[in-house]
JSON list of C-alpha atoms and ligand atoms in Angstrom, two decimals:
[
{"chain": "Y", "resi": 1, "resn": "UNK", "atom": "CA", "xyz": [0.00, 0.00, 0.00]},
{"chain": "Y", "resi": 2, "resn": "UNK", "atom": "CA", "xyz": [1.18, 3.84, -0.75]},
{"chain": "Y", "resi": 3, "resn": "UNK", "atom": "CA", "xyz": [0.35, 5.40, 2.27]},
{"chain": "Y", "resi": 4, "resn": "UNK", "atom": "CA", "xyz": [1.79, 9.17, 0.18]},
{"chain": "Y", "resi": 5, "resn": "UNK", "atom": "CA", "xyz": [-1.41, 8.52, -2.16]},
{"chain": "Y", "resi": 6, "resn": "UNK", "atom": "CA", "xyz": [-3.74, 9.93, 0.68]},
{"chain": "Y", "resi": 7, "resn": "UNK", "atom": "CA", "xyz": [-6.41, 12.20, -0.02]},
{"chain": "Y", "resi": 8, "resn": "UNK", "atom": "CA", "xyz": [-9.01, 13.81, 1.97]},
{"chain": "Y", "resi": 9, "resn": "UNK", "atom": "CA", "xyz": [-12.02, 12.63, 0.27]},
{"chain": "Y", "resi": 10, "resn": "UNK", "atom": "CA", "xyz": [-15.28, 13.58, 2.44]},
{"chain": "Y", "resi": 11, "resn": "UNK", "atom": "CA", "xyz": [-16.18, 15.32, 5.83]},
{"chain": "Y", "resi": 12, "resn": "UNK", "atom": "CA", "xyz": [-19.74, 14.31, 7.39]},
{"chain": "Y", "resi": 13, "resn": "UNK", "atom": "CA", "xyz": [-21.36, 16.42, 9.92]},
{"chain": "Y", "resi": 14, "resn": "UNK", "atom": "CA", "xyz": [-24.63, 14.24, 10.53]},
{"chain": "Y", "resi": 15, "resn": "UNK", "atom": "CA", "xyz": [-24.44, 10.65, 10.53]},
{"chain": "Y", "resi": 16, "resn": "UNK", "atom": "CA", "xyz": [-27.40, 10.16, 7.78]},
{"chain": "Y", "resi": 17, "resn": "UNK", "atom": "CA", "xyz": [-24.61, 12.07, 5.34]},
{"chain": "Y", "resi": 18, "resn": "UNK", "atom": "CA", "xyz": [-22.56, 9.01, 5.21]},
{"chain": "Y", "resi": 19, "resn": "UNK", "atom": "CA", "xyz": [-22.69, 6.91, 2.57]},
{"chain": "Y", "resi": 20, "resn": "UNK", "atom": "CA", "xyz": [-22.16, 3.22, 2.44]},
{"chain": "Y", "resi": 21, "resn": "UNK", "atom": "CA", "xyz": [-18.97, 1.73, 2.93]},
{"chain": "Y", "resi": 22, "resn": "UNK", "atom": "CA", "xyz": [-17.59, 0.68, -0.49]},
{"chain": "Y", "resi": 23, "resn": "UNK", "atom": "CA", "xyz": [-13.97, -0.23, 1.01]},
{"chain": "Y", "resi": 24, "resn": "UNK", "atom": "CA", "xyz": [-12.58, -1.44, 4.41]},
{"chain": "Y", "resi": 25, "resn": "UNK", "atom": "CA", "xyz": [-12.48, 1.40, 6.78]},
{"chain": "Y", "resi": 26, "resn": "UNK", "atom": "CA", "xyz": [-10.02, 2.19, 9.72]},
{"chain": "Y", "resi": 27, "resn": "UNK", "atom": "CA", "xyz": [-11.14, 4.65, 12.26]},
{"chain": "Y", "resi": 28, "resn": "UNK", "atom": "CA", "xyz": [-9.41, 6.36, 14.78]},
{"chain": "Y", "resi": 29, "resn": "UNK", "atom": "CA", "xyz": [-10.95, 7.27, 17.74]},
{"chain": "Y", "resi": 30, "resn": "UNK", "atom": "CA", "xyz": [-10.08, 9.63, 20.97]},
{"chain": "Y", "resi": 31, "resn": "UNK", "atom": "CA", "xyz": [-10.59, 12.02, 23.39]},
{"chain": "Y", "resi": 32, "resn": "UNK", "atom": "CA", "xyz": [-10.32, 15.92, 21.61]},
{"chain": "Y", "resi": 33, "resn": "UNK", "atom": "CA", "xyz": [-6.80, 17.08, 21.56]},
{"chain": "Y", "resi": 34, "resn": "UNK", "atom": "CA", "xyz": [-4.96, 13.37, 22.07]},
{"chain": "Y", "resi": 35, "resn": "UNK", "atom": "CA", "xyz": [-3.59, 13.74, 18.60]},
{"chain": "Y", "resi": 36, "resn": "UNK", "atom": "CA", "xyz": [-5.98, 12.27, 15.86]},
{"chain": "Y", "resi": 37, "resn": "UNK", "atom": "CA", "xyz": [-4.89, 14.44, 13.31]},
{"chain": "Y", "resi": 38, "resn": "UNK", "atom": "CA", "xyz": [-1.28, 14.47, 14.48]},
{"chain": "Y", "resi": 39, "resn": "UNK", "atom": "CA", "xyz": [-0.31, 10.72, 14.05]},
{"chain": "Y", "resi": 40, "resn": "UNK", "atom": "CA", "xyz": [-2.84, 10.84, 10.80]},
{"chain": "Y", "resi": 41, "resn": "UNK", "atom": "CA", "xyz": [-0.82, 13.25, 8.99]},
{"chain": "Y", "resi": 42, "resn": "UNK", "atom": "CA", "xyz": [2.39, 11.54, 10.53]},
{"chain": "Y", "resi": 43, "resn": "UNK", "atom": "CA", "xyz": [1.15, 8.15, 9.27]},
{"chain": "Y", "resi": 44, "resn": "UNK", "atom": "CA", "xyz": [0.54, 9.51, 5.48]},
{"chain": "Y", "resi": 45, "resn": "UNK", "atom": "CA", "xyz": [3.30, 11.83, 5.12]},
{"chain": "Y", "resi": 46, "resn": "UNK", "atom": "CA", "xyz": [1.76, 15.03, 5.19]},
{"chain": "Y", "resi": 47, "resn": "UNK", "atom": "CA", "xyz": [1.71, 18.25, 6.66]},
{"chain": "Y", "resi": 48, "resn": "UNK", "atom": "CA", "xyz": [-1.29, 19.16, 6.77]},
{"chain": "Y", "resi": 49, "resn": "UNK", "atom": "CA", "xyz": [-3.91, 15.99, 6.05]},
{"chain": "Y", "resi": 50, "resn": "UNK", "atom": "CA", "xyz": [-5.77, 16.76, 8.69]},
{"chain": "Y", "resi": 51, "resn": "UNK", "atom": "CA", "xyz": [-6.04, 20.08, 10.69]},
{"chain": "Y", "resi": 52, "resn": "UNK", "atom": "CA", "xyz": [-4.06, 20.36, 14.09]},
{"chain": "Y", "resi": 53, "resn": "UNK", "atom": "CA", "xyz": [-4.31, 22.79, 16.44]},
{"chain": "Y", "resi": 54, "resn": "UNK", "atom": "CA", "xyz": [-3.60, 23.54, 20.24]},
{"chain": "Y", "resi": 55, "resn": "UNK", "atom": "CA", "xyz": [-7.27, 24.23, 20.61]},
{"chain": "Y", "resi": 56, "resn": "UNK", "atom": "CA", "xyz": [-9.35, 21.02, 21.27]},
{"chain": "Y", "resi": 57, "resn": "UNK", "atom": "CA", "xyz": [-11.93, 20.44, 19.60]},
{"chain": "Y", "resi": 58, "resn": "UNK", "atom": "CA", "xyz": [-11.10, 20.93, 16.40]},
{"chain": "Y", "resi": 59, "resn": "UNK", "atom": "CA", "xyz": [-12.47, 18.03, 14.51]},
{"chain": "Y", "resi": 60, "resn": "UNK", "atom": "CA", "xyz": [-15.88, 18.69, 14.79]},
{"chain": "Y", "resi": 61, "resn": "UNK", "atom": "CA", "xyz": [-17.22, 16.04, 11.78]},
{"chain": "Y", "resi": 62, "resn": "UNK", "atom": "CA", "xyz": [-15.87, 12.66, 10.75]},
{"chain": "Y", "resi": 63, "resn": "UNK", "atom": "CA", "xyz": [-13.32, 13.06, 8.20]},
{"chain": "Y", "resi": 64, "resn": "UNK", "atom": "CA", "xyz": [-12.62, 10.54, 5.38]},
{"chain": "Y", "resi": 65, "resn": "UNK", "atom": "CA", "xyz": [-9.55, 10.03, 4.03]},
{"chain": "Y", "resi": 66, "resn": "UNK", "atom": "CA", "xyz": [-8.65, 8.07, 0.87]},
{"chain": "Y", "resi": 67, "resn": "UNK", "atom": "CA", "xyz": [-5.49, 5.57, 0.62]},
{"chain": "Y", "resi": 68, "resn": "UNK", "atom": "CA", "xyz": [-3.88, 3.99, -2.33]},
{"chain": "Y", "resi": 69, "resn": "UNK", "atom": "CA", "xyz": [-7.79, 3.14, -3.54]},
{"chain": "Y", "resi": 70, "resn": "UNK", "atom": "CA", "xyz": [-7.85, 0.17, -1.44]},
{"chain": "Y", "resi": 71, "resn": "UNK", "atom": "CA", "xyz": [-9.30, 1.90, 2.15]},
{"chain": "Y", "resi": 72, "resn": "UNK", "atom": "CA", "xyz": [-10.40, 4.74, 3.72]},
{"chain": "Y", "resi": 73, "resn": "UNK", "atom": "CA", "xyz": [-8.83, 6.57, 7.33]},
{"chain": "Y", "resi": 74, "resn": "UNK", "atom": "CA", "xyz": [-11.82, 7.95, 9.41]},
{"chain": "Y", "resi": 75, "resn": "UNK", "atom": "CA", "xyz": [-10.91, 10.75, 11.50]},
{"chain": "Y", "resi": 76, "resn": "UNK", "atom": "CA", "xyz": [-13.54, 10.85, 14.07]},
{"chain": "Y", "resi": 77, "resn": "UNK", "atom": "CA", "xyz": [-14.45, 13.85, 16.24]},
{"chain": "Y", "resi": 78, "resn": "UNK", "atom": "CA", "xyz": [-12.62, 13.99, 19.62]},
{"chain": "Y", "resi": 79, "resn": "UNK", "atom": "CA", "xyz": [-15.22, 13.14, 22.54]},
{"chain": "Y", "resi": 80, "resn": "UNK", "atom": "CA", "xyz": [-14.74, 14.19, 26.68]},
{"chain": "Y", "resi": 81, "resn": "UNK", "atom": "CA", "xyz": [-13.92, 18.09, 25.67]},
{"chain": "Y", "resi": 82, "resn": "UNK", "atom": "CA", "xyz": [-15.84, 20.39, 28.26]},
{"chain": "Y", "resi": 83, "resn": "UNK", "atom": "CA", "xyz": [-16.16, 23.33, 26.84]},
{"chain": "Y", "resi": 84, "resn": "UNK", "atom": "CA", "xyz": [-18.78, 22.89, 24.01]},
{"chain": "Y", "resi": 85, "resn": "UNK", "atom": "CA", "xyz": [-22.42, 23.67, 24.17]},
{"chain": "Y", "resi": 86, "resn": "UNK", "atom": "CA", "xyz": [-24.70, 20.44, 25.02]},
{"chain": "Y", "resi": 87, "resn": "UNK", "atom": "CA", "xyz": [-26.15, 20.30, 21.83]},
{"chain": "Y", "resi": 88, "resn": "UNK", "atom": "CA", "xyz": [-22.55, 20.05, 20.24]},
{"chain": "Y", "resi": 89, "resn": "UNK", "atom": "CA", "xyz": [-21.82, 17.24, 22.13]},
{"chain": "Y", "resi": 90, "resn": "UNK", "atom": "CA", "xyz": [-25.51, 15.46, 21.71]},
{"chain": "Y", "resi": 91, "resn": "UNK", "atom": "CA", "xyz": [-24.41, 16.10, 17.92]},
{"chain": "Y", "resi": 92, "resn": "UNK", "atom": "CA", "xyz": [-21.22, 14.86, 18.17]},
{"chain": "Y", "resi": 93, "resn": "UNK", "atom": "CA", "xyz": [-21.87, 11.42, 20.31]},
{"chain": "Y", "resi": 94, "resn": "UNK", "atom": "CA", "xyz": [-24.64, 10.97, 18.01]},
{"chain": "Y", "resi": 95, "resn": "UNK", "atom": "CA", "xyz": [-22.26, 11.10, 15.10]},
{"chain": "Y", "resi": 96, "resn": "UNK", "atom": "CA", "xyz": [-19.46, 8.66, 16.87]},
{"chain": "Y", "resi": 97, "resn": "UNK", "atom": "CA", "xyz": [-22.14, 5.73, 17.71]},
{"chain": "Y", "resi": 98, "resn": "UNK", "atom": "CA", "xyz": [-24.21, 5.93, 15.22]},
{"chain": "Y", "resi": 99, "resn": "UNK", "atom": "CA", "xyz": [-20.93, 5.63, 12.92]},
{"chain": "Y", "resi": 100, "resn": "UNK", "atom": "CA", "xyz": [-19.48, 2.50, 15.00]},
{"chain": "Y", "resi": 101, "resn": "UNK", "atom": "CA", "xyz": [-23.27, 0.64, 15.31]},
{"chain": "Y", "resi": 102, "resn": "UNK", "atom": "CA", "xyz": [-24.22, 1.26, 12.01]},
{"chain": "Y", "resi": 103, "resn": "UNK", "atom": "CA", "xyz": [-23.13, -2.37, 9.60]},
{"chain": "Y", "resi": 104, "resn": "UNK", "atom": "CA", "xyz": [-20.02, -0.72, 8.23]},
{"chain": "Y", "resi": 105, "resn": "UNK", "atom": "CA", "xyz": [-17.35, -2.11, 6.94]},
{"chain": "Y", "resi": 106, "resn": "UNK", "atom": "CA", "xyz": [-15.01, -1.12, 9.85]},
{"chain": "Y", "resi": 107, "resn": "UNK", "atom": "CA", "xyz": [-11.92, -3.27, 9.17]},
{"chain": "Y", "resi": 108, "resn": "UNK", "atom": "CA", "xyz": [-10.10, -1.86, 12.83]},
{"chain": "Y", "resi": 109, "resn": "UNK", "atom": "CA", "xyz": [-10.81, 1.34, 15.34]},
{"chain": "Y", "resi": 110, "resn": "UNK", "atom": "CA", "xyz": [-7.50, 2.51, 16.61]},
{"chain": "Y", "resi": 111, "resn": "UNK", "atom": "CA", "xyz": [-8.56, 4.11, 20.03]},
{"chain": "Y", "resi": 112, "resn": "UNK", "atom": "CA", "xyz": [-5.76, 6.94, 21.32]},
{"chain": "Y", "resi": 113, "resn": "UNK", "atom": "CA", "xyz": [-5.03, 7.17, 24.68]},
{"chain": "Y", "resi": 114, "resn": "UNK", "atom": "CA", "xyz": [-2.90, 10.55, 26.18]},
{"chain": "Y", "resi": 115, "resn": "UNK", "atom": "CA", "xyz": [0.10, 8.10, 27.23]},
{"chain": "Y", "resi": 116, "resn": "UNK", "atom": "CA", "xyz": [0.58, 10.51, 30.09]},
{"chain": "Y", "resi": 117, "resn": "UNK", "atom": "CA", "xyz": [-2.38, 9.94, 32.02]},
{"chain": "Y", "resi": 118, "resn": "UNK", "atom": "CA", "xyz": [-4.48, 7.73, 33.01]},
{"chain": "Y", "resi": 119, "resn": "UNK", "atom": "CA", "xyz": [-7.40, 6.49, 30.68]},
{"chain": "Y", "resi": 120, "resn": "UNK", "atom": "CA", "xyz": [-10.39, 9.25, 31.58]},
{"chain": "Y", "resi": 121, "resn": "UNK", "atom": "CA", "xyz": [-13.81, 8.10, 32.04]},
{"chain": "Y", "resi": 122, "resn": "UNK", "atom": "CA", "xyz": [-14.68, 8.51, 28.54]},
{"chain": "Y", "resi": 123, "resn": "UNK", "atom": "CA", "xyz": [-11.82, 6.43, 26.95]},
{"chain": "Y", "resi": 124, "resn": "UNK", "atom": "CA", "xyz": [-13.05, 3.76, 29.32]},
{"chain": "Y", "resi": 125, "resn": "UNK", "atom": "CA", "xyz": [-16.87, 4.39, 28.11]},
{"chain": "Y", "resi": 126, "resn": "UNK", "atom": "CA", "xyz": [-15.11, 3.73, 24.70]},
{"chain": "Y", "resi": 127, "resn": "UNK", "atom": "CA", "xyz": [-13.18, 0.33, 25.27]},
{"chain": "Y", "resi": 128, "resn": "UNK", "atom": "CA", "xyz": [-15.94, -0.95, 26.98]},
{"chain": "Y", "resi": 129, "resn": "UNK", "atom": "CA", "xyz": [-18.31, 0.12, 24.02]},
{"chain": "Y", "resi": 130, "resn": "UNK", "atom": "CA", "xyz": [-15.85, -1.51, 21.57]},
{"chain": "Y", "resi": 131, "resn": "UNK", "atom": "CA", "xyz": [-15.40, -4.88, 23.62]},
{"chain": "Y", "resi": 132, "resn": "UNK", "atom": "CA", "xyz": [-19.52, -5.06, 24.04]},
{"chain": "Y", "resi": 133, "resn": "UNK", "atom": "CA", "xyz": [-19.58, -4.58, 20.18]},
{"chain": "Y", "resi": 134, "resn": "UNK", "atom": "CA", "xyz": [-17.11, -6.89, 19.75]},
{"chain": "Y", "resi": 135, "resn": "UNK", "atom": "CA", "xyz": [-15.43, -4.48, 17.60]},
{"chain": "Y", "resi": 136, "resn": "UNK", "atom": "CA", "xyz": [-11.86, -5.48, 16.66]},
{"chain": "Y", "resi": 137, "resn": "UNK", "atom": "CA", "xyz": [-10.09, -2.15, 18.29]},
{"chain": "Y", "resi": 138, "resn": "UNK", "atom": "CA", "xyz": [-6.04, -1.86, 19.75]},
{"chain": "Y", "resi": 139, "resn": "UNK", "atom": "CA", "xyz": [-4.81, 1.06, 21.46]},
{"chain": "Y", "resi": 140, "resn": "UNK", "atom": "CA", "xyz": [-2.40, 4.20, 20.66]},
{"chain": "Y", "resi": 141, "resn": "UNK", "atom": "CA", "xyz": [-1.06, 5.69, 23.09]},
{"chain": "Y", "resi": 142, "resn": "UNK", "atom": "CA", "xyz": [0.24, 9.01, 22.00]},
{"chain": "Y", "resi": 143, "resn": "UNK", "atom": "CA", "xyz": [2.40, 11.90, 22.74]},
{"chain": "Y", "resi": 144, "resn": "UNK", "atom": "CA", "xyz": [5.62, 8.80, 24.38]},
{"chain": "Y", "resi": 145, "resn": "UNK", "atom": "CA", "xyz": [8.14, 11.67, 23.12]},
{"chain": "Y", "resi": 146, "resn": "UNK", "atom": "CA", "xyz": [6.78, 13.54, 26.46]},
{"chain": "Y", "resi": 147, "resn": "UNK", "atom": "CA", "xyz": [7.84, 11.21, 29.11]},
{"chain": "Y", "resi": 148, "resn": "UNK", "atom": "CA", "xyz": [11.26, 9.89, 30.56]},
{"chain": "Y", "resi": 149, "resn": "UNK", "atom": "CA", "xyz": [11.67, 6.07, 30.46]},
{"chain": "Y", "resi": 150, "resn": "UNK", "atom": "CA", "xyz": [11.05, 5.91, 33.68]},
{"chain": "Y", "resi": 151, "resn": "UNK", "atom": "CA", "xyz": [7.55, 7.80, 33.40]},
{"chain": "Y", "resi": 152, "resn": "UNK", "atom": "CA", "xyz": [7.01, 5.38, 30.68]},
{"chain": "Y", "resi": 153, "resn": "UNK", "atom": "CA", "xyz": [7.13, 2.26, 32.68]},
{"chain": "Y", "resi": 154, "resn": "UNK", "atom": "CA", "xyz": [5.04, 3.90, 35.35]},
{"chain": "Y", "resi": 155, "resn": "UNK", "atom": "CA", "xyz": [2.29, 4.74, 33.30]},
{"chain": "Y", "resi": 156, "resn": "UNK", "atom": "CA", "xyz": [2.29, 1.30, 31.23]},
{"chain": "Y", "resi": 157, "resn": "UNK", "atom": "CA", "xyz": [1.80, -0.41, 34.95]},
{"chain": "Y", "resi": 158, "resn": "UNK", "atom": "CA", "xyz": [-0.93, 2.00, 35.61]},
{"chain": "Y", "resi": 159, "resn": "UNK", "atom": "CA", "xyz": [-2.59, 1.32, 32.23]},
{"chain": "Y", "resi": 160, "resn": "UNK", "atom": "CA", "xyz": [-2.55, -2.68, 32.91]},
{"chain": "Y", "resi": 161, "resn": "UNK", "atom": "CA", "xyz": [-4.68, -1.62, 35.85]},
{"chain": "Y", "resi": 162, "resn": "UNK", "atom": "CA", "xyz": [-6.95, 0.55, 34.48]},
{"chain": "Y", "resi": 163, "resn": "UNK", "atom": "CA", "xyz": [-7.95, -0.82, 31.50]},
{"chain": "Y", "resi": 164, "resn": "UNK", "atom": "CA", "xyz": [-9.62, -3.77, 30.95]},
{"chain": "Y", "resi": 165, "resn": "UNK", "atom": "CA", "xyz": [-8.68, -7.14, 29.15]},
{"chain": "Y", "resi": 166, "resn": "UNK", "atom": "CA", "xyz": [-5.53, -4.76, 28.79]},
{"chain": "Y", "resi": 167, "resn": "UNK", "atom": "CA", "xyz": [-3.72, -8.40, 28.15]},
{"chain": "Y", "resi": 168, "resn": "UNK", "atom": "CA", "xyz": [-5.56, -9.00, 25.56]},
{"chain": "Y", "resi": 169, "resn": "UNK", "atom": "CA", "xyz": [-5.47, -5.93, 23.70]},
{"chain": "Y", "resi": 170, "resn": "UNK", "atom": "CA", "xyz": [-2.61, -4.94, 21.52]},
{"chain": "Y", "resi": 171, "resn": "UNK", "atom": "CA", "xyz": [-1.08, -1.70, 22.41]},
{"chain": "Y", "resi": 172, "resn": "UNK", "atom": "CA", "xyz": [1.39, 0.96, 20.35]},
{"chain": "Y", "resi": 173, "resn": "UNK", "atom": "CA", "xyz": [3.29, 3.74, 21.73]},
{"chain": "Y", "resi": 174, "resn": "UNK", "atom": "CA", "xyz": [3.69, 6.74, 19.26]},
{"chain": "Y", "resi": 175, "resn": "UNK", "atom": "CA", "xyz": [5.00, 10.00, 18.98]},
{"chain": "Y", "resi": 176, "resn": "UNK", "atom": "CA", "xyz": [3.89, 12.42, 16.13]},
{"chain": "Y", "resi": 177, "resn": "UNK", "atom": "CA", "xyz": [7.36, 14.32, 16.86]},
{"chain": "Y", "resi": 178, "resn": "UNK", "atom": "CA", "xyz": [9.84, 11.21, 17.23]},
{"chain": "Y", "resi": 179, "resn": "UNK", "atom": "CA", "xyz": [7.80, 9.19, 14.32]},
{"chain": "Y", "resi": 180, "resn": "UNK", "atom": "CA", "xyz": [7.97, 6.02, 17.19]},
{"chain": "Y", "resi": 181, "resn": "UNK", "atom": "CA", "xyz": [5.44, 3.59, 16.29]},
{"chain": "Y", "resi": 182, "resn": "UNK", "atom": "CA", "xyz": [4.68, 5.07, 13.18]},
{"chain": "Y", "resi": 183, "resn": "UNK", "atom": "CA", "xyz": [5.66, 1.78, 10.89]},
{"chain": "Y", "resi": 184, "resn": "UNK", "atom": "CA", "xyz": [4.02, -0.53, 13.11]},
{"chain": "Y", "resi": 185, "resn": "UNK", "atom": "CA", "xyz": [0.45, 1.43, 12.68]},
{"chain": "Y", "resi": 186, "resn": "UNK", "atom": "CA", "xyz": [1.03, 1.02, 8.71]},
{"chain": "Y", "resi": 187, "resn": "UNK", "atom": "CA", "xyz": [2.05, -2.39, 8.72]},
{"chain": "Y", "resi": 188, "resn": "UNK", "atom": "CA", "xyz": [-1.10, -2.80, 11.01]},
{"chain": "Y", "resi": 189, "resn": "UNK", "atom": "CA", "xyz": [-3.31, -0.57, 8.73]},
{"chain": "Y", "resi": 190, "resn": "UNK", "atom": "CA", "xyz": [-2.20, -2.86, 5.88]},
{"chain": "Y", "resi": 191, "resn": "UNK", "atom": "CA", "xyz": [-2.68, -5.86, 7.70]},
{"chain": "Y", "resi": 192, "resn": "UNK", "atom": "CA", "xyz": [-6.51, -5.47, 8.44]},
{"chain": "Y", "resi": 193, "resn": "UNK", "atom": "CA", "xyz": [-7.27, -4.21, 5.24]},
{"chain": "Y", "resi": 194, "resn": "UNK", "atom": "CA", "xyz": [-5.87, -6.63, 2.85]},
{"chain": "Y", "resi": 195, "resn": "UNK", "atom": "CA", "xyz": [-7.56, -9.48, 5.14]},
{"chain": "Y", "resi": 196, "resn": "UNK", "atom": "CA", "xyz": [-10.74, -7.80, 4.41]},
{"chain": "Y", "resi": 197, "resn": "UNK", "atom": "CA", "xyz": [-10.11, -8.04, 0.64]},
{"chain": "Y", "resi": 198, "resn": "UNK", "atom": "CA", "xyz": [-9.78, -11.66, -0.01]},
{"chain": "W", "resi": 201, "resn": "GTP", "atom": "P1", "xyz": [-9.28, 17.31, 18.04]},
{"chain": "W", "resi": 201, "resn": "GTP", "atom": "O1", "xyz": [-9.32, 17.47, 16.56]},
{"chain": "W", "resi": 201, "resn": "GTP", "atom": "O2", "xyz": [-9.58, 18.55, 18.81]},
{"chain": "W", "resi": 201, "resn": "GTP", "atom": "O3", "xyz": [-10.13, 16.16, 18.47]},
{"chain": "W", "resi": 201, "resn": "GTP", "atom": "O4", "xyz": [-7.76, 16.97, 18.48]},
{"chain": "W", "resi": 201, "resn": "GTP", "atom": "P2", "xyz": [-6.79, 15.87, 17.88]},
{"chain": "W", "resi": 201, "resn": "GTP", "atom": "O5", "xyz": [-6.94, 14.61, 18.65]},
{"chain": "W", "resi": 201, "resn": "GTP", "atom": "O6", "xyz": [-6.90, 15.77, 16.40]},
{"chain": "W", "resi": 201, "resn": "GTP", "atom": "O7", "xyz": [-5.34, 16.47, 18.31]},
{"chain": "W", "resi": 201, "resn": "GTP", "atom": "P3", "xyz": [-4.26, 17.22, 17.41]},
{"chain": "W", "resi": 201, "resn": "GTP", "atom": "O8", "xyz": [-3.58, 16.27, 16.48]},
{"chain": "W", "resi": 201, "resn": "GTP", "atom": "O9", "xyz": [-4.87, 18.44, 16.81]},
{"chain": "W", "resi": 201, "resn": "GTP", "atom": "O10", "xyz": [-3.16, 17.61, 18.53]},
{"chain": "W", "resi": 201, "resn": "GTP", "atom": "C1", "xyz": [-3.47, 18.36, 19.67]},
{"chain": "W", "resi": 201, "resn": "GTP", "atom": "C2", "xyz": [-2.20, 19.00, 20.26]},
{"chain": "W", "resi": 201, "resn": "GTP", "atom": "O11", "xyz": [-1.30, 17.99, 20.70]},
{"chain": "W", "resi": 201, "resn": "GTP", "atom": "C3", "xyz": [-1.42, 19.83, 19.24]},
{"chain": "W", "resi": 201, "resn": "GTP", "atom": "O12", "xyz": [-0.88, 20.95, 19.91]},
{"chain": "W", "resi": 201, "resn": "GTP", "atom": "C4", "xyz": [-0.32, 18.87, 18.78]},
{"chain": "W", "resi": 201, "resn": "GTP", "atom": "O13", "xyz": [0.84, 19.55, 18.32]},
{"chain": "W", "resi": 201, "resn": "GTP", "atom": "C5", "xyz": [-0.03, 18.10, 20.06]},
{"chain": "W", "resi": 201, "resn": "GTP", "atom": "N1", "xyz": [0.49, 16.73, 19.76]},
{"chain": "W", "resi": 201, "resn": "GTP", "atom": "C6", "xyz": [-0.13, 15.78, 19.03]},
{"chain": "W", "resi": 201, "resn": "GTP", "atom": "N2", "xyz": [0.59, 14.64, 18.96]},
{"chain": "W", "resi": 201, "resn": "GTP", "atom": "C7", "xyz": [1.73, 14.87, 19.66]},
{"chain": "W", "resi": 201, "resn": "GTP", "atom": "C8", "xyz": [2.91, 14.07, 19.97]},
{"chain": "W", "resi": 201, "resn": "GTP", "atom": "O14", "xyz": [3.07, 12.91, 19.57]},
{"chain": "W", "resi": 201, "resn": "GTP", "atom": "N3", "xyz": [3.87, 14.67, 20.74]},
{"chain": "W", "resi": 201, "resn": "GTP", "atom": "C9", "xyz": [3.74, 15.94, 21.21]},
{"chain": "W", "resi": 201, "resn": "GTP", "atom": "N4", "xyz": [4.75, 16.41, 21.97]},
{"chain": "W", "resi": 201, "resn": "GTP", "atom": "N5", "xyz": [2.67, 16.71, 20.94]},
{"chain": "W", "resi": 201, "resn": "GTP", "atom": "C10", "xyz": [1.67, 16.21, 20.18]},
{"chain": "W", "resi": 202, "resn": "MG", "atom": "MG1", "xyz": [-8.29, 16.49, 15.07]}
]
């Protein structure tokens, strides 16, 4: 797969937008500001795939990206961020499950974690959801180029704790600044989608 031949192709902002699949999707899912668009533009290459900023909530709609003609990268709106009106976030949790229970062709969710802290209730909300849906799903944890070694280890231990089946769940720690992690989420990506394909 040519993860450079990635184009945006469509951003939804009501569930009943989206059309059916037509190729395996992989969707990447996470609290606002955990770095969605970070590690997607990291991942393909480019600058400026998807919009970052310092302010969360940014991704407001689910974004679909194009690769190589053979899937397409979902960008889903960050959940858990405060400071939005409650019809925003009615909206936007409306647009996140009815995209996940809806018979897509979802060939893998990658679900970020903030590797610095410890899961919030939301990302736990979220694992749970994807376990009950039975929802193939592994975990990201982002932003490793912030901690020492040492910080590393500590939070990993927590993490075991705090998240469930955590055993049985296969994990990846990234950084959109170091580029750690980022082969093993394409060589994933390609995995899942090619199995889909046969
Ligand atoms: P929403 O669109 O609001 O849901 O946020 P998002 O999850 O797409 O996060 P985004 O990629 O916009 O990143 C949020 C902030 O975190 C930005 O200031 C990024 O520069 C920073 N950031 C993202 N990934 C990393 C990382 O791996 N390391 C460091 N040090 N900073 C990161
Ligand atoms: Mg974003």
């Amino acid at each position: 797969m040519n993860f450079n031949k990635t184009e945006f192709y469509a951003s939804y902002g009501q569930f009943k937008q989206i059309p059916e699949s037509e190729k395996p999707e992989v969707a990447f899912s996470g609290r606002s500001n955990v770095g969605k668009s970070s590690l997607i533009n990291k991942i393909f290459n480019r600058k400026n795939l998807a919009r970052v900023s310092s302010v969360p909530g940014k991704t407001a709609t689910i974004n679909f990206y194009s690769t190589d003609n053979i899937c397409y990268i979902v960008d889903l709106p960050g959940y858990g961020y405060a400071k939005i009106a409650k019809d925003e976030k009615v909206r936007w949790s409306g647009l996140i499950e009815g995209y996940l229970t809806a018979d897509r062709d979802i060939a893998l969710v990658m679900q970020l974690i903030d590797m610095r802290h410890p899961p919030s209730a939301d990302d736990l909300h979220m694992i749970d959801f994807l376990v009950e849906a039975e929802q193939p799903f592994v975990i990201v944890f982002t932003k490793a180029d912030k901690l020492s070694k040492k910080q590393r280890e500590e939070r990993m231990n927590g993490f075991a704790e705090e998240i469930p089946y955590f055993d049985q769940i296969e994990t990846i720690e990234f950084s959109a600044v170091t580029g750690e992690g980022v082969e093993k989420i394409r060589s994933i990506i390609e995995e899942v989608t090619q199995q889909e394909e046969q």
